[in-house]
Amino acid sequence: MSSTKSSLAALTLGAIGVVYGDIGTSVLYAMKEVFGSGHVPFTPENVYGILSIFFWTLTTIVSVKYVVLVLRADNHGEGGLVAMLALASQSVKDKPQLRKVLLMVGIFGTCLFYGDGVITPAISVLSAVEGLEIISPTFKKSVIPLTLVILFVLFWVQKRGTAGIGKFFGPITLVWFGAIAVLGVSHIVQRPEILFAISPHYALMFMWNEPGTTFIILGAVVLCVTGGEALYADMGHFGKKPIRLAWFSVVMPCLVLNYFGQGALLLAEPEAVKNPFYMMAPDWALLPLVGLATMATVIASQALISGAFSVTKQVIQLGYLPRLQVLHTSETDTGQIYMPFVNWGLFVAIVMAVVMFKSSSNLAAAYGIAVCTDMLITTVLTFFVIRYAWKLPLVLCIGATGFFFLVDLAFWASNLLKLFDGGWFPLLIGAAVFTLMLTWNDGRRLLNESLRSDALRLTDFLEAVFIAPPTRVEGTAVFLTAETGAVPNALLHNLKHNKILHQRNLFVTVRSHEVPRLDADQRLEVTPLGNDCWQVIVNYGFKDNPDLPSALATIEGEGYKLDPMMTSYFLSRDIVIPTIGGGMATWREKLFAQMHHNASAAAEFLNLPTNAVVELGSKIEI
């Protein structure tokens, strides 16, 4: 019993540090942006109305939608938009057209994650460093350079892994939540009447009296739920109970206390509207608070960067991106990975965002469209899961998701007003990634069709080869091929140039499935082909860690045991030539050819020993 309690406490602390770092730092800028927009006249009644809207937005979107409803839609214990997409697409697999549409919608939502991944670290760290301007206006010129230095250090240390600093995430973020709660209480005790804003009638009165203004400011109000998607995305790491316990026992109470403390401050000192969070603190606490806020925003950014690595790896295994280089930063935790291309790609985009927008207020104009679109997509996918996977009555499904759909739609529509003020930036990033994903997926399909049309049947070929077999050498050859039953180009080149055949030959196809993980007994499908040759299919879920040598080492009941020192891996290094009048536009075929040319990390992705890989090339037209 004590062990269970200890584990729950540790997981809850971890959830506070990783899951809630983003939403925990929203107090830095959310209230400031609502009143700083100039659309809300500064009156006590409006302060009550805005606070009430904040409270019920947190309650409706985070507490009810994500914590109560969406966390129930787990895919074998895993969460996130990719897991939800796989769950929804599997639930309608008997409806191919609908399934195709859901896949496109879900993949687009996943692409928008990268847009959010650029804006969130930029606005979080920048808003924290801007606290220096409250200490002294002379620090204003140092805000952007210092922000860029902090971000560079953050991305530079990614290659060292998060194991060393991860254990500090929870305690530091817990201190952060304690600090913002204390700040809020210190002002609430001076104006305790502000607590009446919990009543929903203040929000309803504001919306009734100012419907147009309400619609406009929803684009700023959504800032208070930044990171809400992380609740669902990190379910596989911590579980439902710790995430729910952390939210209701620590995170939400501390956020509410701070927001209401900011409201109390604004009632007493209207001039504090320029930066209500930092002006809550006494002068002696400003510098330590800036330091603590910077650490909290770095932690929030770290969680998002790690999430980008994880999502990219999942999308690769679903077949929508080439196999990029994946480096494991922990000997015990396979989930801790580092992807150099993704890391520095994000950094460059974040630097562009900071330099282009220059302030957290300007970045707030860019934030919202991507995250609201993701929220809307999550709601749509949830409907198909509870309707077709859980088989719940249609009326109940519409009632359960229809309300949240309308709420998400209102926030999304409001954020469209910010499209030309910066909202285009995350959409542009998402659209670029979406184009890359679709191009890779379509290109691989066309390439496989081309290979199938020209390929020789493996069984017939081997039968002909063993009529007059070439020289057999000791060891095992592993030929990786995308299509089962077809002769790999690497085998043809090996016979042509080396004029040998290994004693044992495995023709291996790696397949990814729309489930998070597969059990060990589902990993391999082995078919004997005779003459010490086998057709092997290795199955992985999108959350599994591909480790081909370890998977093949389990084939001991087929007449031999794999010896790593006597095993050679053969990869076909195909040169793709775009053709006119193919299945894609010419520019997309050229883009795919370039992606295919640069995708040289199959060995690292499949955990192959790179010194044992032989690359043999051939030209293929699509």
PDB file of C-alpha atoms in Angstrom, residues 99-293:
ATOM      1  CA  ARG A  99     -11.358   6.713 -42.652  1.00  0.00           C
ATOM      2  CA  LYS A 100      -9.316   8.491 -45.312  1.00  0.00           C
ATOM      3  CA  VAL A 101     -10.865  11.843 -44.401  1.00  0.00           C
ATOM      4  CA  LEU A 102     -10.226  11.277 -40.679  1.00  0.00           C
ATOM      5  CA  LEU A 103      -6.608  10.354 -41.398  1.00  0.00           C
ATOM      6  CA  MET A 104      -6.085  13.576 -43.352  1.00  0.00           C
ATOM      7  CA  VAL A 105      -7.746  15.669 -40.635  1.00  0.00           C
ATOM      8  CA  GLY A 106      -5.750  13.964 -37.891  1.00  0.00           C
ATOM      9  CA  ILE A 107      -2.447  14.268 -39.742  1.00  0.00           C
ATOM     10  CA  PHE A 108      -3.131  17.966 -40.351  1.00  0.00           C
ATOM     11  CA  GLY A 109      -3.785  18.407 -36.624  1.00  0.00           C
ATOM     12  CA  THR A 110      -0.486  16.675 -35.895  1.00  0.00           C
ATOM     13  CA  CYS A 111       1.270  19.074 -38.272  1.00  0.00           C
ATOM     14  CA  LEU A 112      -0.199  22.044 -36.406  1.00  0.00           C
ATOM     15  CA  PHE A 113       1.511  20.706 -33.282  1.00  0.00           C
ATOM     16  CA  TYR A 114       4.780  21.907 -34.799  1.00  0.00           C
ATOM     17  CA  GLY A 115       3.326  25.393 -35.271  1.00  0.00           C
ATOM     18  CA  ASP A 116       2.297  25.381 -31.624  1.00  0.00           C
ATOM     19  CA  GLY A 117       5.751  24.020 -30.784  1.00  0.00           C
ATOM     20  CA  VAL A 118       7.318  27.131 -32.267  1.00  0.00           C
ATOM     21  CA  ILE A 119       5.035  29.753 -30.728  1.00  0.00           C
ATOM     22  CA  THR A 120       4.779  28.332 -27.188  1.00  0.00           C
ATOM     23  CA  PRO A 121       8.500  28.339 -26.213  1.00  0.00           C
ATOM     24  CA  ALA A 122       8.932  31.721 -27.859  1.00  0.00           C
ATOM     25  CA  ILE A 123       6.041  33.414 -26.042  1.00  0.00           C
ATOM     26  CA  SER A 124       6.734  31.659 -22.728  1.00  0.00           C
ATOM     27  CA  VAL A 125      10.440  32.470 -22.415  1.00  0.00           C
ATOM     28  CA  LEU A 126      10.008  35.960 -23.871  1.00  0.00           C
ATOM     29  CA  SER A 127       7.193  36.804 -21.428  1.00  0.00           C
ATOM     30  CA  ALA A 128       9.313  35.619 -18.503  1.00  0.00           C
ATOM     31  CA  VAL A 129      12.361  37.679 -19.512  1.00  0.00           C
ATOM     32  CA  GLU A 130      10.146  40.727 -20.090  1.00  0.00           C
ATOM     33  CA  GLY A 131       9.795  40.901 -16.322  1.00  0.00           C
ATOM     34  CA  LEU A 132      13.191  42.612 -16.352  1.00  0.00           C
ATOM     35  CA  GLU A 133      11.490  45.659 -17.892  1.00  0.00           C
ATOM     36  CA  ILE A 134       9.438  46.020 -14.696  1.00  0.00           C
ATOM     37  CA  ILE A 135      12.646  46.094 -12.648  1.00  0.00           C
ATOM     38  CA  SER A 136      14.184  48.767 -14.879  1.00  0.00           C
ATOM     39  CA  PRO A 137      13.319  50.108 -18.360  1.00  0.00           C
ATOM     40  CA  THR A 138      17.043  49.950 -19.212  1.00  0.00           C
ATOM     41  CA  PHE A 139      16.712  46.161 -19.508  1.00  0.00           C
ATOM     42  CA  LYS A 140      14.350  46.492 -22.483  1.00  0.00           C
ATOM     43  CA  LYS A 141      17.125  46.243 -25.079  1.00  0.00           C
ATOM     44  CA  SER A 142      18.434  43.071 -23.432  1.00  0.00           C
ATOM     45  CA  VAL A 143      15.153  41.137 -23.520  1.00  0.00           C
ATOM     46  CA  ILE A 144      15.406  39.682 -27.043  1.00  0.00           C
ATOM     47  CA  PRO A 145      19.156  38.838 -26.936  1.00  0.00           C
ATOM     48  CA  LEU A 146      18.777  37.195 -23.519  1.00  0.00           C
ATOM     49  CA  THR A 147      15.740  35.245 -24.735  1.00  0.00           C
ATOM     50  CA  LEU A 148      17.685  33.949 -27.730  1.00  0.00           C
ATOM     51  CA  VAL A 149      20.625  32.925 -25.528  1.00  0.00           C
ATOM     52  CA  ILE A 150      18.327  31.006 -23.169  1.00  0.00           C
ATOM     53  CA  LEU A 151      16.623  29.274 -26.082  1.00  0.00           C
ATOM     54  CA  PHE A 152      19.965  28.375 -27.709  1.00  0.00           C
ATOM     55  CA  VAL A 153      21.257  26.815 -24.495  1.00  0.00           C
ATOM     56  CA  LEU A 154      17.989  24.909 -24.124  1.00  0.00           C
ATOM     57  CA  PHE A 155      18.240  23.397 -27.615  1.00  0.00           C
ATOM     58  CA  TRP A 156      21.981  22.814 -27.353  1.00  0.00           C
ATOM     59  CA  VAL A 157      21.621  20.617 -24.248  1.00  0.00           C
ATOM     60  CA  GLN A 158      18.952  18.441 -25.888  1.00  0.00           C
ATOM     61  CA  LYS A 159      21.612  16.045 -27.213  1.00  0.00           C
ATOM     62  CA  ARG A 160      22.560  15.248 -23.609  1.00  0.00           C
ATOM     63  CA  GLY A 161      19.061  13.985 -22.888  1.00  0.00           C
ATOM     64  CA  THR A 162      16.496  14.953 -20.262  1.00  0.00           C
ATOM     65  CA  ALA A 163      17.390  12.254 -17.702  1.00  0.00           C
ATOM     66  CA  GLY A 164      19.750  14.525 -15.775  1.00  0.00           C
ATOM     67  CA  ILE A 165      17.460  17.533 -15.510  1.00  0.00           C
ATOM     68  CA  GLY A 166      14.099  15.775 -15.679  1.00  0.00           C
ATOM     69  CA  LYS A 167      14.121  14.893 -11.980  1.00  0.00           C
ATOM     70  CA  PHE A 168      14.133  18.620 -11.170  1.00  0.00           C
ATOM     71  CA  PHE A 169      11.125  19.427 -13.354  1.00  0.00           C
ATOM     72  CA  GLY A 170       8.504  18.435 -10.812  1.00  0.00           C
ATOM     73  CA  PRO A 171       9.995  20.179  -7.735  1.00  0.00           C
ATOM     74  CA  ILE A 172      10.789  23.425  -9.573  1.00  0.00           C
ATOM     75  CA  THR A 173       7.333  23.566 -11.169  1.00  0.00           C
ATOM     76  CA  LEU A 174       5.752  22.781  -7.796  1.00  0.00           C
ATOM     77  CA  VAL A 175       7.660  25.730  -6.314  1.00  0.00           C
ATOM     78  CA  TRP A 176       6.398  27.835  -9.234  1.00  0.00           C
ATOM     79  CA  PHE A 177       2.776  26.902  -8.564  1.00  0.00           C
ATOM     80  CA  GLY A 178       3.266  27.600  -4.866  1.00  0.00           C
ATOM     81  CA  ALA A 179       4.735  31.009  -5.662  1.00  0.00           C
ATOM     82  CA  ILE A 180       1.941  32.081  -8.014  1.00  0.00           C
ATOM     83  CA  ALA A 181      -0.645  30.910  -5.463  1.00  0.00           C
ATOM     84  CA  VAL A 182       1.002  32.955  -2.694  1.00  0.00           C
ATOM     85  CA  LEU A 183       1.121  36.003  -4.956  1.00  0.00           C
ATOM     86  CA  GLY A 184      -2.577  35.615  -5.705  1.00  0.00           C
ATOM     87  CA  VAL A 185      -3.613  35.114  -2.081  1.00  0.00           C
ATOM     88  CA  SER A 186      -1.609  38.178  -0.973  1.00  0.00           C
ATOM     89  CA  HIS A 187      -3.880  40.374  -3.103  1.00  0.00           C
ATOM     90  CA  ILE A 188      -7.110  38.426  -2.653  1.00  0.00           C
ATOM     91  CA  VAL A 189      -6.991  39.032   1.120  1.00  0.00           C
ATOM     92  CA  GLN A 190      -6.975  42.763   0.397  1.00  0.00           C
ATOM     93  CA  ARG A 191     -10.002  42.542  -1.929  1.00  0.00           C
ATOM     94  CA  PRO A 192     -11.767  39.287  -0.973  1.00  0.00           C
ATOM     95  CA  GLU A 193     -14.902  40.329  -2.852  1.00  0.00           C
ATOM     96  CA  ILE A 194     -13.096  39.376  -6.074  1.00  0.00           C
ATOM     97  CA  LEU A 195     -13.908  35.734  -5.263  1.00  0.00           C
ATOM     98  CA  PHE A 196     -17.522  36.399  -6.235  1.00  0.00           C
ATOM     99  CA  ALA A 197     -16.296  36.290  -9.848  1.00  0.00           C
ATOM    100  CA  ILE A 198     -16.448  32.486  -9.569  1.00  0.00           C
ATOM    101  CA  SER A 199     -20.169  32.825 -10.149  1.00  0.00           C
ATOM    102  CA  PRO A 200     -20.986  32.138 -13.824  1.00  0.00           C
ATOM    103  CA  HIS A 201     -23.520  34.950 -13.927  1.00  0.00           C
ATOM    104  CA  TYR A 202     -20.663  37.500 -14.200  1.00  0.00           C
ATOM    105  CA  ALA A 203     -19.423  35.764 -17.345  1.00  0.00           C
ATOM    106  CA  LEU A 204     -22.950  35.502 -18.733  1.00  0.00           C
ATOM    107  CA  MET A 205     -23.658  39.184 -17.995  1.00  0.00           C
ATOM    108  CA  PHE A 206     -20.466  40.233 -19.761  1.00  0.00           C
ATOM    109  CA  MET A 207     -21.298  38.097 -22.798  1.00  0.00           C
ATOM    110  CA  TRP A 208     -24.890  39.385 -22.858  1.00  0.00           C
ATOM    111  CA  ASN A 209     -23.895  43.044 -22.594  1.00  0.00           C
ATOM    112  CA  GLU A 210     -20.836  42.823 -24.869  1.00  0.00           C
ATOM    113  CA  PRO A 211     -21.384  39.983 -27.390  1.00  0.00           C
ATOM    114  CA  GLY A 212     -19.094  41.463 -30.044  1.00  0.00           C
ATOM    115  CA  THR A 213     -16.327  42.214 -27.570  1.00  0.00           C
ATOM    116  CA  THR A 214     -16.667  38.736 -26.074  1.00  0.00           C
ATOM    117  CA  PHE A 215     -16.169  37.130 -29.457  1.00  0.00           C
ATOM    118  CA  ILE A 216     -13.079  39.249 -30.147  1.00  0.00           C
ATOM    119  CA  ILE A 217     -11.377  38.620 -26.785  1.00  0.00           C
ATOM    120  CA  LEU A 218     -11.857  34.846 -26.933  1.00  0.00           C
ATOM    121  CA  GLY A 219      -8.662  34.871 -29.005  1.00  0.00           C
ATOM    122  CA  ALA A 220      -6.844  36.181 -25.908  1.00  0.00           C
ATOM    123  CA  VAL A 221      -8.828  34.181 -23.342  1.00  0.00           C
ATOM    124  CA  VAL A 222      -7.645  30.944 -24.994  1.00  0.00           C
ATOM    125  CA  LEU A 223      -4.157  31.764 -23.725  1.00  0.00           C
ATOM    126  CA  CYS A 224      -5.243  30.581 -20.273  1.00  0.00           C
ATOM    127  CA  VAL A 225      -5.577  26.994 -21.570  1.00  0.00           C
ATOM    128  CA  THR A 226      -2.240  26.825 -23.407  1.00  0.00           C
ATOM    129  CA  GLY A 227      -0.916  23.318 -23.040  1.00  0.00           C
ATOM    130  CA  GLY A 228      -4.331  21.733 -22.533  1.00  0.00           C
ATOM    131  CA  GLU A 229      -3.512  19.165 -25.228  1.00  0.00           C
ATOM    132  CA  ALA A 230      -0.545  18.008 -23.125  1.00  0.00           C
ATOM    133  CA  LEU A 231      -2.984  16.500 -20.629  1.00  0.00           C
ATOM    134  CA  TYR A 232      -3.943  13.911 -23.195  1.00  0.00           C
ATOM    135  CA  ALA A 233      -0.606  13.624 -24.982  1.00  0.00           C
ATOM    136  CA  ASP A 234       1.312  12.668 -21.820  1.00  0.00           C
ATOM    137  CA  MET A 235      -1.216  10.132 -20.543  1.00  0.00           C
ATOM    138  CA  GLY A 236       1.031   7.246 -21.577  1.00  0.00           C
ATOM    139  CA  HIS A 237       3.882   8.600 -19.444  1.00  0.00           C
ATOM    140  CA  PHE A 238       2.001   9.201 -16.208  1.00  0.00           C
ATOM    141  CA  GLY A 239      -1.458   7.608 -16.397  1.00  0.00           C
ATOM    142  CA  LYS A 240      -4.896   9.110 -15.914  1.00  0.00           C
ATOM    143  CA  LYS A 241      -5.015   9.181 -12.114  1.00  0.00           C
ATOM    144  CA  PRO A 242      -1.810  11.197 -11.496  1.00  0.00           C
ATOM    145  CA  ILE A 243      -2.749  13.694 -14.218  1.00  0.00           C
ATOM    146  CA  ARG A 244      -6.223  14.165 -12.758  1.00  0.00           C
ATOM    147  CA  LEU A 245      -4.930  14.347  -9.189  1.00  0.00           C
ATOM    148  CA  ALA A 246      -2.287  16.932 -10.127  1.00  0.00           C
ATOM    149  CA  TRP A 247      -4.851  19.106 -11.909  1.00  0.00           C
ATOM    150  CA  PHE A 248      -7.531  19.191  -9.238  1.00  0.00           C
ATOM    151  CA  SER A 249      -5.238  19.262  -6.183  1.00  0.00           C
ATOM    152  CA  VAL A 250      -2.469  21.627  -7.283  1.00  0.00           C
ATOM    153  CA  VAL A 251      -2.572  23.122 -10.754  1.00  0.00           C
ATOM    154  CA  MET A 252      -6.104  24.464 -11.105  1.00  0.00           C
ATOM    155  CA  PRO A 253      -6.338  25.883  -7.540  1.00  0.00           C
ATOM    156  CA  CYS A 254      -3.003  27.696  -7.957  1.00  0.00           C
ATOM    157  CA  LEU A 255      -3.934  29.079 -11.390  1.00  0.00           C
ATOM    158  CA  VAL A 256      -7.319  30.292 -10.154  1.00  0.00           C
ATOM    159  CA  LEU A 257      -5.775  31.938  -7.075  1.00  0.00           C
ATOM    160  CA  ASN A 258      -3.247  33.775  -9.222  1.00  0.00           C
ATOM    161  CA  TYR A 259      -5.772  34.965 -11.812  1.00  0.00           C
ATOM    162  CA  PHE A 260      -8.102  36.183  -9.068  1.00  0.00           C
ATOM    163  CA  GLY A 261      -5.129  37.839  -7.356  1.00  0.00           C
ATOM    164  CA  GLN A 262      -4.408  39.687 -10.605  1.00  0.00           C
ATOM    165  CA  GLY A 263      -8.053  40.743 -10.688  1.00  0.00           C
ATOM    166  CA  ALA A 264      -7.841  42.036  -7.113  1.00  0.00           C
ATOM    167  CA  LEU A 265      -4.693  43.987  -8.019  1.00  0.00           C
ATOM    168  CA  LEU A 266      -6.413  45.544 -11.028  1.00  0.00           C
ATOM    169  CA  LEU A 267      -9.346  46.670  -8.860  1.00  0.00           C
ATOM    170  CA  ALA A 268      -6.918  48.382  -6.499  1.00  0.00           C
ATOM    171  CA  GLU A 269      -4.376  49.629  -9.062  1.00  0.00           C
ATOM    172  CA  PRO A 270      -5.770  49.958 -12.618  1.00  0.00           C
ATOM    173  CA  GLU A 271      -2.355  51.078 -13.909  1.00  0.00           C
ATOM    174  CA  ALA A 272      -1.043  47.544 -13.238  1.00  0.00           C
ATOM    175  CA  VAL A 273      -2.850  46.429 -16.397  1.00  0.00           C
ATOM    176  CA  LYS A 274       0.390  46.772 -18.388  1.00  0.00           C
ATOM    177  CA  ASN A 275       1.793  43.667 -16.658  1.00  0.00           C
ATOM    178  CA  PRO A 276      -0.449  42.493 -13.808  1.00  0.00           C
ATOM    179  CA  PHE A 277       1.510  39.330 -13.045  1.00  0.00           C
ATOM    180  CA  TYR A 278       4.869  40.917 -12.262  1.00  0.00           C
ATOM    181  CA  MET A 279       3.296  43.964 -10.613  1.00  0.00           C
ATOM    182  CA  MET A 280       1.710  41.619  -8.066  1.00  0.00           C
ATOM    183  CA  ALA A 281       5.156  41.042  -6.571  1.00  0.00           C
ATOM    184  CA  PRO A 282       6.892  43.398  -4.134  1.00  0.00           C
ATOM    185  CA  ASP A 283      10.036  45.097  -5.433  1.00  0.00           C
ATOM    186  CA  TRP A 284      12.406  42.840  -3.487  1.00  0.00           C
ATOM    187  CA  ALA A 285      10.855  39.712  -5.052  1.00  0.00           C
ATOM    188  CA  LEU A 286      10.883  40.831  -8.689  1.00  0.00           C
ATOM    189  CA  LEU A 287      14.338  39.545  -9.639  1.00  0.00           C
ATOM    190  CA  PRO A 288      13.887  36.114  -7.990  1.00  0.00           C
ATOM    191  CA  LEU A 289      10.428  35.891  -9.579  1.00  0.00           C
ATOM    192  CA  VAL A 290      11.872  36.589 -13.039  1.00  0.00           C
ATOM    193  CA  GLY A 291      14.442  33.833 -12.448  1.00  0.00           C
ATOM    194  CA  LEU A 292      11.795  31.377 -11.259  1.00  0.00           C
ATOM    195  CA  ALA A 293       9.505  32.272 -14.171  1.00  0.00           C
TER     196      ALA A 293
END
